[in-house]
Amino acid sequence: MKRIVWTLAALLLLTTAASAKKKARQPQTDREYWVEVAYKLAQPVLENMARGELQQNMMVEVSPTWDGRNKKVTYMECFGRLMAGIAPWLTLPDDDTAEGQQRRQLREWALQSYKNAVDPSSPDYLLWRKEGQTLVDAAYIAESLIRGYDALWKPLDEQTKQRYIAEFTQLRRVDPPYTNWLLFSSTIESFLAKVGAPHDNYRISMAVRKTEEWYVGDGWYSDGQGTFAFDYYSSYVFHAMYLETLQNMIDARQGGWGIDYKRFRQRALRRAQKHAVVLERFISPEGTFPVFGRSIPYRMATMQPLALMAWYQTLPAELSNGQVRRALTKVMHRMYDHQNNFNEGGFLTIGFCGSQPGVADWYTNNGSLYMTSLSLMPLGLPADHPFWTDAEQPTTQEKAWGGQPFPKDHFWTDELPAKK
């Protein structure tokens, strides 16, 4: 009898072990992989900064052609650009899943990091009052607070909020060059308008008017007047910060001299949709995309408009959720799975796909590279959203090179929507 009992017990253990092993072998979902990438990017930055130890512990790397500016710009670049990408994810409600626990931890670190960033007594008080570069990365901090308004701005204590308003306001000392930098000013000023603080309306309206002048058609902006540069600044800055500037002014119930913010935003959204179509078509069947132009170490920031349209739930008819998820996931695997993208401290290295310092521009440091997080915005859609649950679909290039039917590309016109 005992032998039978022991045999049954052994069989039960073997069955349980086999079941556990089978469960352990379940393939990782796309969302689980995205979360893994997001946490790997964010944890070294936010855990250190929450303790006031980012500037002590971050392994800083600068361009071989560094222009000599204060290297402490690195920390604001790192924090602001990282948060601009993961803010949508951190706005999701808490739950007890493994993802939820990581998300809650990152949010707690982030809120303390926001506080330390503007606290003059903190070792991680950022370089707000020196260098013109500060305008750029203060805009990414403002952008992160726009994208995570309820979860990241509202919970901050009143003293911290007032410190941000003061730091953003003093950045009017920086005279932005006649380029995409105008949108850094407008993002900050329109955020001030959104929170009900005094703002410089001229810096907003000037950015709007110039961005309109610099639109060259079919989803592309020129970075200022003059010769068009074939680079990814339409992705890095123009589409997202222009849409956010316009939306902030709508939220603030502000009018402009001859600027109808709602209609301008409708048109800007359509431009971003067209650029998203272009970006998806850039992704090869192997999960690569063309490497050209300056600032290419920003890695997957190139895909920001595609990610933004997915998060906004405004993908154009040409792009399905399953198709975009597959496209972005293929690029992430191609970029992050096998290359040396991180140093021993867990911080990004300078390069495009691995450590490639030779592709750095004179203003590049490894804090700059956290702009790659901008591709992660669809994590702000809950796990049961169709973006995550729809069956994956082949990308445009997979269809085209696989002999399958695929949609013909065409020019998109740029009319201002009619007044309602």
Short mmCIF file of C-alpha atoms in Angstrom, two decimals:
data_model
loop_
_atom_site.label_atom_id
_atom_site.label_comp_id
_atom_site.label_asym_id
_atom_site.label_seq_id
_atom_site.Cartn_x
_atom_site.Cartn_y
_atom_site.Cartn_z
CA MET A 1 0.00 0.00 0.00
CA LYS A 2 2.79 2.36 0.93
CA ARG A 3 4.52 1.60 -2.37
CA ILE A 4 1.34 2.60 -4.27
CA VAL A 5 1.05 5.84 -2.28
CA TRP A 6 4.68 6.70 -2.93
CA THR A 7 4.27 5.89 -6.63
CA LEU A 8 1.22 8.13 -6.88
CA ALA A 9 3.07 10.90 -5.05
CA ALA A 10 6.03 10.57 -7.39
CA LEU A 11 3.75 10.68 -10.42
CA LEU A 12 2.06 13.78 -9.03
CA LEU A 13 5.42 15.47 -8.52
CA LEU A 14 6.55 14.55 -12.01
CA THR A 15 3.28 15.83 -13.49
CA THR A 16 3.56 19.09 -11.52
CA ALA A 17 7.20 19.54 -12.55
CA ALA A 18 6.36 18.83 -16.20
CA SER A 19 3.49 21.30 -16.04
CA ALA A 20 5.71 23.95 -14.47
CA LYS A 21 8.40 23.31 -17.08
CA LYS A 22 5.85 23.60 -19.87
CA LYS A 23 4.54 26.81 -18.34
CA ALA A 24 8.08 28.17 -18.05
CA ARG A 25 8.59 27.54 -21.74
CA GLN A 26 5.61 29.67 -22.75
CA PRO A 27 6.89 32.16 -25.33
CA GLN A 28 7.33 35.74 -24.21
CA THR A 29 4.55 38.01 -25.45
CA ASP A 30 5.34 41.18 -27.35
CA ARG A 31 4.18 43.27 -24.41
CA GLU A 32 6.34 41.32 -21.97
CA TYR A 33 9.33 41.98 -24.22
CA TRP A 34 8.54 45.71 -24.45
CA VAL A 35 8.23 45.88 -20.66
CA GLU A 36 11.58 44.13 -20.32
CA VAL A 37 13.20 46.73 -22.60
CA ALA A 38 11.53 49.63 -20.80
CA TYR A 39 12.58 48.41 -17.36
CA LYS A 40 16.14 47.77 -18.50
CA LEU A 41 16.39 51.33 -19.79
CA ALA A 42 14.71 52.97 -16.81
CA GLN A 43 15.83 51.10 -13.70
CA PRO A 44 19.49 52.27 -13.51
CA VAL A 45 18.45 55.88 -14.12
CA LEU A 46 15.44 56.17 -11.83
CA GLU A 47 16.66 53.99 -8.95
CA ASN A 48 19.85 56.03 -8.70
CA MET A 49 18.13 59.40 -9.15
CA ALA A 50 15.46 58.62 -6.57
CA ARG A 51 18.29 58.12 -4.06
CA GLY A 52 20.04 61.28 -5.22
CA GLU A 53 22.90 59.23 -6.68
CA LEU A 54 22.52 59.50 -10.47
CA GLN A 55 25.26 62.10 -10.82
CA GLN A 56 27.47 60.04 -8.55
CA ASN A 57 26.95 56.68 -10.23
CA MET A 58 26.10 57.22 -13.90
CA MET A 59 28.92 56.13 -16.20
CA VAL A 60 29.08 59.15 -18.51
CA GLU A 61 30.30 58.88 -22.09
CA VAL A 62 30.64 61.85 -24.43
CA SER A 63 31.25 62.21 -28.14
CA PRO A 64 34.84 61.94 -29.43
CA THR A 65 34.19 65.41 -30.92
CA TRP A 66 32.58 66.86 -27.74
CA ASP A 67 32.30 70.63 -27.96
CA GLY A 68 33.42 71.31 -24.39
CA ARG A 69 30.10 72.24 -22.79
CA ASN A 70 29.46 71.34 -19.15
CA LYS A 71 29.17 67.55 -19.03
CA LYS A 72 26.49 67.84 -16.35
CA VAL A 73 23.98 68.42 -19.15
CA THR A 74 24.11 64.62 -19.44
CA TYR A 75 21.89 64.04 -16.42
CA MET A 76 19.00 66.24 -17.55
CA GLU A 77 19.19 64.74 -21.02
CA CYS A 78 19.08 61.25 -19.55
CA PHE A 79 16.19 61.88 -17.15
CA GLY A 80 14.02 64.06 -19.39
CA ARG A 81 14.28 61.94 -22.51
CA LEU A 82 13.74 58.68 -20.64
CA MET A 83 10.63 60.02 -18.92
CA ALA A 84 9.16 61.43 -22.13
CA GLY A 85 9.08 57.88 -23.49
CA ILE A 86 7.88 55.90 -20.48
CA ALA A 87 5.46 58.46 -19.02
CA PRO A 88 2.43 57.00 -20.88
CA TRP A 89 3.17 53.56 -19.40
CA LEU A 90 3.46 54.93 -15.87
CA THR A 91 -0.02 56.46 -16.12
CA LEU A 92 -1.69 53.05 -16.16
CA PRO A 93 -3.45 52.04 -12.91
CA ASP A 94 -1.72 49.75 -10.45
CA ASP A 95 -2.29 46.01 -10.53
CA ASP A 96 -0.61 42.96 -9.00
CA THR A 97 0.86 41.53 -12.20
CA ALA A 98 4.63 41.29 -12.60
CA GLU A 99 4.42 44.22 -15.02
CA GLY A 100 2.27 46.18 -12.59
CA GLN A 101 4.79 45.75 -9.80
CA GLN A 102 7.64 46.99 -12.00
CA ARG A 103 5.53 49.89 -13.23
CA ARG A 104 4.57 50.90 -9.68
CA GLN A 105 8.21 50.79 -8.58
CA LEU A 106 9.35 52.92 -11.53
CA ARG A 107 6.59 55.46 -10.86
CA GLU A 108 7.62 55.76 -7.21
CA TRP A 109 11.24 56.28 -8.23
CA ALA A 110 10.18 58.74 -10.94
CA LEU A 111 8.15 60.91 -8.57
CA GLN A 112 11.08 61.16 -6.17
CA SER A 113 13.40 61.85 -9.11
CA TYR A 114 11.18 64.71 -10.29
CA LYS A 115 11.44 66.17 -6.81
CA ASN A 116 15.22 65.80 -6.64
CA ALA A 117 15.62 67.33 -10.10
CA VAL A 118 14.49 70.78 -8.88
CA ASP A 119 15.61 70.63 -5.24
CA PRO A 120 18.79 72.75 -4.89
CA SER A 121 19.77 70.76 -1.80
CA SER A 122 19.71 67.43 -3.70
CA PRO A 123 22.92 65.99 -5.18
CA ASP A 124 20.78 65.32 -8.28
CA TYR A 125 19.58 68.89 -8.73
CA LEU A 126 19.87 69.29 -12.49
CA LEU A 127 21.78 71.87 -14.49
CA TRP A 128 18.90 74.29 -14.97
CA ARG A 129 20.78 77.59 -14.83
CA LYS A 130 23.71 77.07 -17.18
CA GLU A 131 24.16 76.11 -20.85
CA GLY A 132 21.66 76.72 -23.65
CA GLN A 133 21.26 72.94 -24.01
CA THR A 134 19.11 73.04 -20.88
CA LEU A 135 16.23 74.45 -22.94
CA VAL A 136 16.15 71.27 -25.03
CA ASP A 137 15.96 68.81 -22.19
CA ALA A 138 13.74 70.89 -19.98
CA ALA A 139 11.31 70.57 -22.89
CA TYR A 140 11.53 66.77 -22.67
CA ILE A 141 10.84 66.97 -18.93
CA ALA A 142 7.82 69.18 -19.68
CA GLU A 143 6.77 66.71 -22.37
CA SER A 144 6.93 63.85 -19.87
CA LEU A 145 4.69 65.80 -17.49
CA ILE A 146 2.26 66.45 -20.35
CA ARG A 147 2.13 62.77 -21.26
CA GLY A 148 1.83 61.65 -17.66
CA TYR A 149 -0.13 64.63 -16.36
CA ASP A 150 -2.42 62.84 -13.91
CA ALA A 151 0.13 60.31 -12.64
CA LEU A 152 3.31 62.40 -12.67
CA TRP A 153 2.42 66.10 -12.39
CA LYS A 154 -0.65 66.14 -10.17
CA PRO A 155 0.86 64.04 -7.33
CA LEU A 156 3.87 66.38 -6.95
CA ASP A 157 3.81 68.54 -3.82
CA GLU A 158 3.13 72.24 -4.24
CA GLN A 159 6.71 73.32 -3.51
CA THR A 160 8.04 71.02 -6.23
CA LYS A 161 5.44 72.28 -8.72
CA GLN A 162 6.40 75.89 -8.00
CA ARG A 163 10.06 75.02 -8.43
CA TYR A 164 9.32 73.56 -11.87
CA ILE A 165 7.37 76.66 -12.86
CA ALA A 166 10.29 78.83 -11.74
CA GLU A 167 12.89 76.72 -13.59
CA PHE A 168 10.82 76.59 -16.77
CA THR A 169 10.22 80.34 -16.61
CA GLN A 170 13.90 81.29 -16.18
CA LEU A 171 14.70 79.39 -19.39
CA ARG A 172 13.49 82.43 -21.31
CA ARG A 173 17.12 83.49 -20.88
CA VAL A 174 17.91 81.10 -23.77
CA ASP A 175 17.37 82.59 -27.22
CA PRO A 176 16.49 79.54 -29.34
CA PRO A 177 18.04 79.27 -32.80
CA TYR A 178 15.76 79.43 -35.82
CA THR A 179 15.28 75.65 -35.95
CA ASN A 180 13.33 72.91 -34.20
CA TRP A 181 14.50 74.61 -30.98
CA LEU A 182 11.49 76.95 -31.29
CA LEU A 183 9.35 73.92 -30.38
CA PHE A 184 11.35 73.33 -27.21
CA SER A 185 10.35 76.83 -26.11
CA SER A 186 6.72 76.35 -27.16
CA THR A 187 6.46 72.99 -25.37
CA ILE A 188 7.61 74.55 -22.12
CA GLU A 189 5.52 77.71 -22.47
CA SER A 190 2.38 75.82 -23.49
CA PHE A 191 2.85 73.49 -20.52
CA LEU A 192 2.95 76.57 -18.28
CA ALA A 193 -0.29 77.70 -19.93
CA LYS A 194 -1.82 74.28 -19.33
CA VAL A 195 -1.05 74.41 -15.58
CA GLY A 196 -2.36 77.96 -15.29
CA ALA A 197 1.02 79.65 -14.81
CA PRO A 198 2.13 82.85 -16.57
CA HIS A 199 3.43 82.03 -20.03
CA ASP A 200 5.00 83.77 -23.02
CA ASN A 201 2.41 83.55 -25.77
CA TYR A 202 4.80 84.98 -28.35
CA ARG A 203 7.19 82.03 -27.98
CA ILE A 204 4.25 79.75 -28.67
CA SER A 205 2.73 81.59 -31.63
CA MET A 206 6.16 82.11 -33.22
CA ALA A 207 6.86 78.37 -33.02
CA VAL A 208 3.46 77.58 -34.53
CA ARG A 209 3.87 80.01 -37.43
CA LYS A 210 7.41 78.89 -38.22
CA THR A 211 6.53 75.20 -38.01
CA GLU A 212 3.78 75.87 -40.53
CA GLU A 213 6.24 77.63 -42.81
CA TRP A 214 8.73 74.78 -42.55
CA TYR A 215 6.33 72.02 -43.55
CA VAL A 216 7.59 70.73 -46.90
CA GLY A 217 4.84 68.18 -47.59
CA ASP A 218 3.96 64.50 -47.41
CA GLY A 219 4.72 64.24 -43.70
CA TRP A 220 8.12 65.99 -43.63
CA TYR A 221 9.31 69.19 -41.98
CA SER A 222 12.43 71.16 -42.81
CA ASP A 223 14.54 72.06 -39.79
CA GLY A 224 14.39 75.80 -40.27
CA GLN A 225 14.59 77.91 -43.39
CA GLY A 226 16.95 77.00 -46.18
CA THR A 227 18.07 73.67 -47.55
CA PHE A 228 16.07 70.61 -46.57
CA ALA A 229 18.17 68.14 -44.53
CA PHE A 230 17.34 64.46 -44.98
CA ASP A 231 17.40 63.38 -41.34
CA TYR A 232 14.96 62.22 -38.69
CA TYR A 233 14.17 65.52 -36.96
CA SER A 234 10.58 65.26 -38.15
CA SER A 235 10.51 62.21 -35.88
CA TYR A 236 12.65 63.40 -32.99
CA VAL A 237 10.95 66.76 -32.46
CA PHE A 238 8.53 68.21 -34.98
CA HIS A 239 5.48 65.99 -35.07
CA ALA A 240 5.21 65.23 -31.36
CA MET A 241 6.10 68.61 -29.88
CA TYR A 242 3.99 70.50 -32.40
CA LEU A 243 0.93 68.37 -31.63
CA GLU A 244 1.55 68.75 -27.89
CA THR A 245 2.01 72.51 -28.11
CA LEU A 246 -1.30 72.84 -29.96
CA GLN A 247 -3.13 70.50 -27.56
CA ASN A 248 -1.78 72.33 -24.50
CA MET A 249 -3.17 75.58 -25.83
CA ILE A 250 -6.52 73.90 -26.46
CA ASP A 251 -6.49 72.53 -22.90
CA ALA A 252 -5.60 75.98 -21.57
CA ARG A 253 -8.47 77.48 -23.58
CA GLN A 254 -6.09 79.93 -25.18
CA GLY A 255 -6.66 81.63 -28.49
CA GLY A 256 -4.00 82.87 -30.88
CA TRP A 257 -3.78 85.82 -33.23
CA GLY A 258 -5.10 84.15 -36.34
CA ILE A 259 -4.23 80.68 -35.01
CA ASP A 260 -7.13 78.28 -34.67
CA TYR A 261 -5.43 75.71 -32.43
CA LYS A 262 -8.06 73.02 -32.96
CA ARG A 263 -7.96 73.18 -36.74
CA PHE A 264 -4.18 73.47 -36.81
CA ARG A 265 -3.97 70.39 -34.61
CA GLN A 266 -6.30 68.42 -36.92
CA ARG A 267 -3.98 69.18 -39.82
CA ALA A 268 -0.83 68.47 -37.79
CA LEU A 269 -2.29 65.10 -36.77
CA ARG A 270 -2.84 64.17 -40.40
CA ARG A 271 0.77 65.10 -41.19
CA ALA A 272 1.95 62.88 -38.33
CA GLN A 273 -0.19 60.03 -39.65
CA LYS A 274 1.44 60.33 -43.06
CA HIS A 275 4.89 60.32 -41.48
CA ALA A 276 3.90 57.20 -39.52
CA VAL A 277 3.04 55.53 -42.82
CA VAL A 278 6.48 56.48 -44.18
CA LEU A 279 8.27 55.17 -41.08
CA GLU A 280 6.47 51.82 -41.17
CA ARG A 281 7.48 51.45 -44.81
CA PHE A 282 11.11 52.10 -43.81
CA ILE A 283 11.14 48.94 -41.67
CA SER A 284 12.62 46.04 -43.63
CA PRO A 285 11.51 42.41 -43.39
CA GLU A 286 14.59 41.87 -41.19
CA GLY A 287 13.56 44.60 -38.71
CA THR A 288 16.07 47.23 -39.82
CA PHE A 289 15.50 50.77 -41.06
CA PRO A 290 17.71 53.20 -43.04
CA VAL A 291 20.50 54.87 -41.08
CA PHE A 292 21.02 58.44 -42.30
CA GLY A 293 21.30 62.00 -41.02
CA ARG A 294 22.60 63.42 -37.78
CA SER A 295 21.64 62.31 -34.26
CA ILE A 296 21.28 58.71 -35.37
CA PRO A 297 22.46 57.42 -31.94
CA TYR A 298 18.96 58.30 -30.72
CA ARG A 299 18.20 54.82 -32.01
CA MET A 300 14.46 54.06 -31.96
CA ALA A 301 13.43 57.68 -31.39
CA THR A 302 13.23 57.59 -35.18
CA MET A 303 9.96 55.71 -34.75
CA GLN A 304 8.36 58.24 -32.37
CA PRO A 305 5.50 59.36 -34.71
CA LEU A 306 4.54 55.73 -35.38
CA ALA A 307 4.53 55.00 -31.64
CA LEU A 308 2.68 58.24 -30.91
CA MET A 309 -0.10 57.52 -33.39
CA ALA A 310 -0.52 54.05 -31.86
CA TRP A 311 -0.71 55.49 -28.31
CA TYR A 312 -3.13 58.21 -29.44
CA GLN A 313 -5.20 55.47 -31.11
CA THR A 314 -5.08 57.47 -34.33
CA LEU A 315 -3.23 55.11 -36.64
CA PRO A 316 -4.22 55.83 -40.26
CA ALA A 317 -6.33 53.32 -42.16
CA GLU A 318 -3.20 52.06 -43.94
CA LEU A 319 -1.77 50.72 -40.67
CA SER A 320 -3.31 48.10 -38.39
CA ASN A 321 -2.50 47.59 -34.71
CA GLY A 322 -1.09 44.12 -35.35
CA GLN A 323 1.05 45.41 -38.20
CA VAL A 324 2.56 48.30 -36.22
CA ARG A 325 3.17 46.15 -33.15
CA ARG A 326 4.98 43.60 -35.29
CA ALA A 327 7.05 46.27 -37.06
CA LEU A 328 8.22 47.99 -33.87
CA THR A 329 8.85 44.71 -32.06
CA LYS A 330 11.00 43.42 -34.91
CA VAL A 331 13.15 46.56 -34.76
CA MET A 332 13.52 46.28 -30.97
CA HIS A 333 14.69 42.69 -31.22
CA ARG A 334 17.10 43.59 -34.01
CA MET A 335 18.53 46.52 -32.07
CA TYR A 336 18.64 45.31 -28.46
CA ASP A 337 18.98 41.53 -28.42
CA HIS A 338 22.53 40.93 -29.55
CA GLN A 339 24.47 44.18 -29.53
CA ASN A 340 26.50 45.93 -26.83
CA ASN A 341 24.04 48.75 -26.16
CA PHE A 342 24.70 49.02 -22.41
CA ASN A 343 27.85 49.58 -20.35
CA GLU A 344 28.78 47.78 -17.12
CA GLY A 345 26.63 50.16 -15.09
CA GLY A 346 23.57 49.40 -17.19
CA PHE A 347 23.56 52.78 -18.96
CA LEU A 348 23.31 53.20 -22.73
CA THR A 349 26.48 53.38 -24.79
CA ILE A 350 27.01 55.81 -27.64
CA GLY A 351 26.11 54.16 -30.91
CA PHE A 352 23.19 53.19 -33.12
CA CYS A 353 23.07 49.41 -32.76
CA GLY A 354 25.72 48.69 -30.15
CA SER A 355 28.75 50.71 -29.08
CA GLN A 356 29.70 52.86 -32.09
CA PRO A 357 31.11 56.17 -30.76
CA GLY A 358 32.18 57.24 -34.24
CA VAL A 359 28.56 58.06 -35.18
CA ALA A 360 28.23 60.63 -32.38
CA ASP A 361 27.72 64.30 -33.14
CA TRP A 362 29.60 67.00 -31.24
CA TYR A 363 26.68 67.45 -28.81
CA THR A 364 26.08 63.74 -28.11
CA ASN A 365 26.51 62.16 -24.69
CA ASN A 366 25.06 58.89 -23.50
CA GLY A 367 22.28 60.76 -21.71
CA SER A 368 21.14 61.99 -25.13
CA LEU A 369 20.47 58.43 -26.20
CA TYR A 370 17.57 57.88 -23.83
CA MET A 371 15.41 59.45 -26.49
CA THR A 372 15.16 55.88 -27.78
CA SER A 373 12.45 55.39 -25.13
CA LEU A 374 10.07 57.46 -27.29
CA SER A 375 9.28 54.30 -29.24
CA LEU A 376 7.77 52.74 -26.09
CA MET A 377 4.71 55.00 -25.82
CA PRO A 378 2.21 52.26 -26.84
CA LEU A 379 2.91 50.67 -23.43
CA GLY A 380 0.52 53.38 -22.24
CA LEU A 381 -2.27 51.33 -23.83
CA PRO A 382 -3.57 48.68 -21.40
CA ALA A 383 -2.68 45.04 -21.96
CA ASP A 384 -6.18 44.23 -23.23
CA HIS A 385 -6.12 46.95 -25.88
CA PRO A 386 -6.30 45.74 -29.51
CA PHE A 387 -2.77 47.04 -30.08
CA TRP A 388 -1.62 44.17 -27.88
CA THR A 389 -4.33 41.59 -28.46
CA ASP A 390 -4.90 41.77 -32.22
CA ALA A 391 -3.18 39.08 -34.26
CA GLU A 392 0.08 40.33 -35.71
CA GLN A 393 0.02 41.30 -39.36
CA PRO A 394 2.91 41.37 -41.85
CA THR A 395 4.59 44.71 -42.38
CA THR A 396 4.38 46.56 -45.67
CA GLN A 397 7.88 45.51 -46.69
CA GLU A 398 7.20 41.87 -45.79
CA LYS A 399 4.16 41.94 -48.05
CA ALA A 400 5.97 43.74 -50.86
CA TRP A 401 9.07 41.51 -50.84
CA GLY A 402 6.99 38.40 -50.21
CA GLY A 403 4.91 38.74 -53.35
CA GLN A 404 1.74 39.59 -51.41
CA PRO A 405 -0.72 42.41 -52.14
CA PHE A 406 0.21 45.64 -50.36
CA PRO A 407 -1.24 49.17 -50.38
CA LYS A 408 0.08 51.59 -52.96
CA ASP A 409 1.67 54.72 -51.50
CA HIS A 410 0.42 58.13 -52.55
CA PHE A 411 0.89 61.84 -51.87
CA TRP A 412 -1.20 63.31 -49.04
CA THR A 413 -2.55 66.83 -49.54
CA ASP A 414 -2.39 69.35 -46.71
CA GLU A 415 -5.58 71.36 -46.52
CA LEU A 416 -6.65 73.05 -43.31
CA PRO A 417 -9.90 71.42 -42.14
CA ALA A 418 -13.03 73.48 -42.69
CA LYS A 419 -14.42 75.44 -39.76
CA LYS A 420 -17.31 73.76 -38.00
#
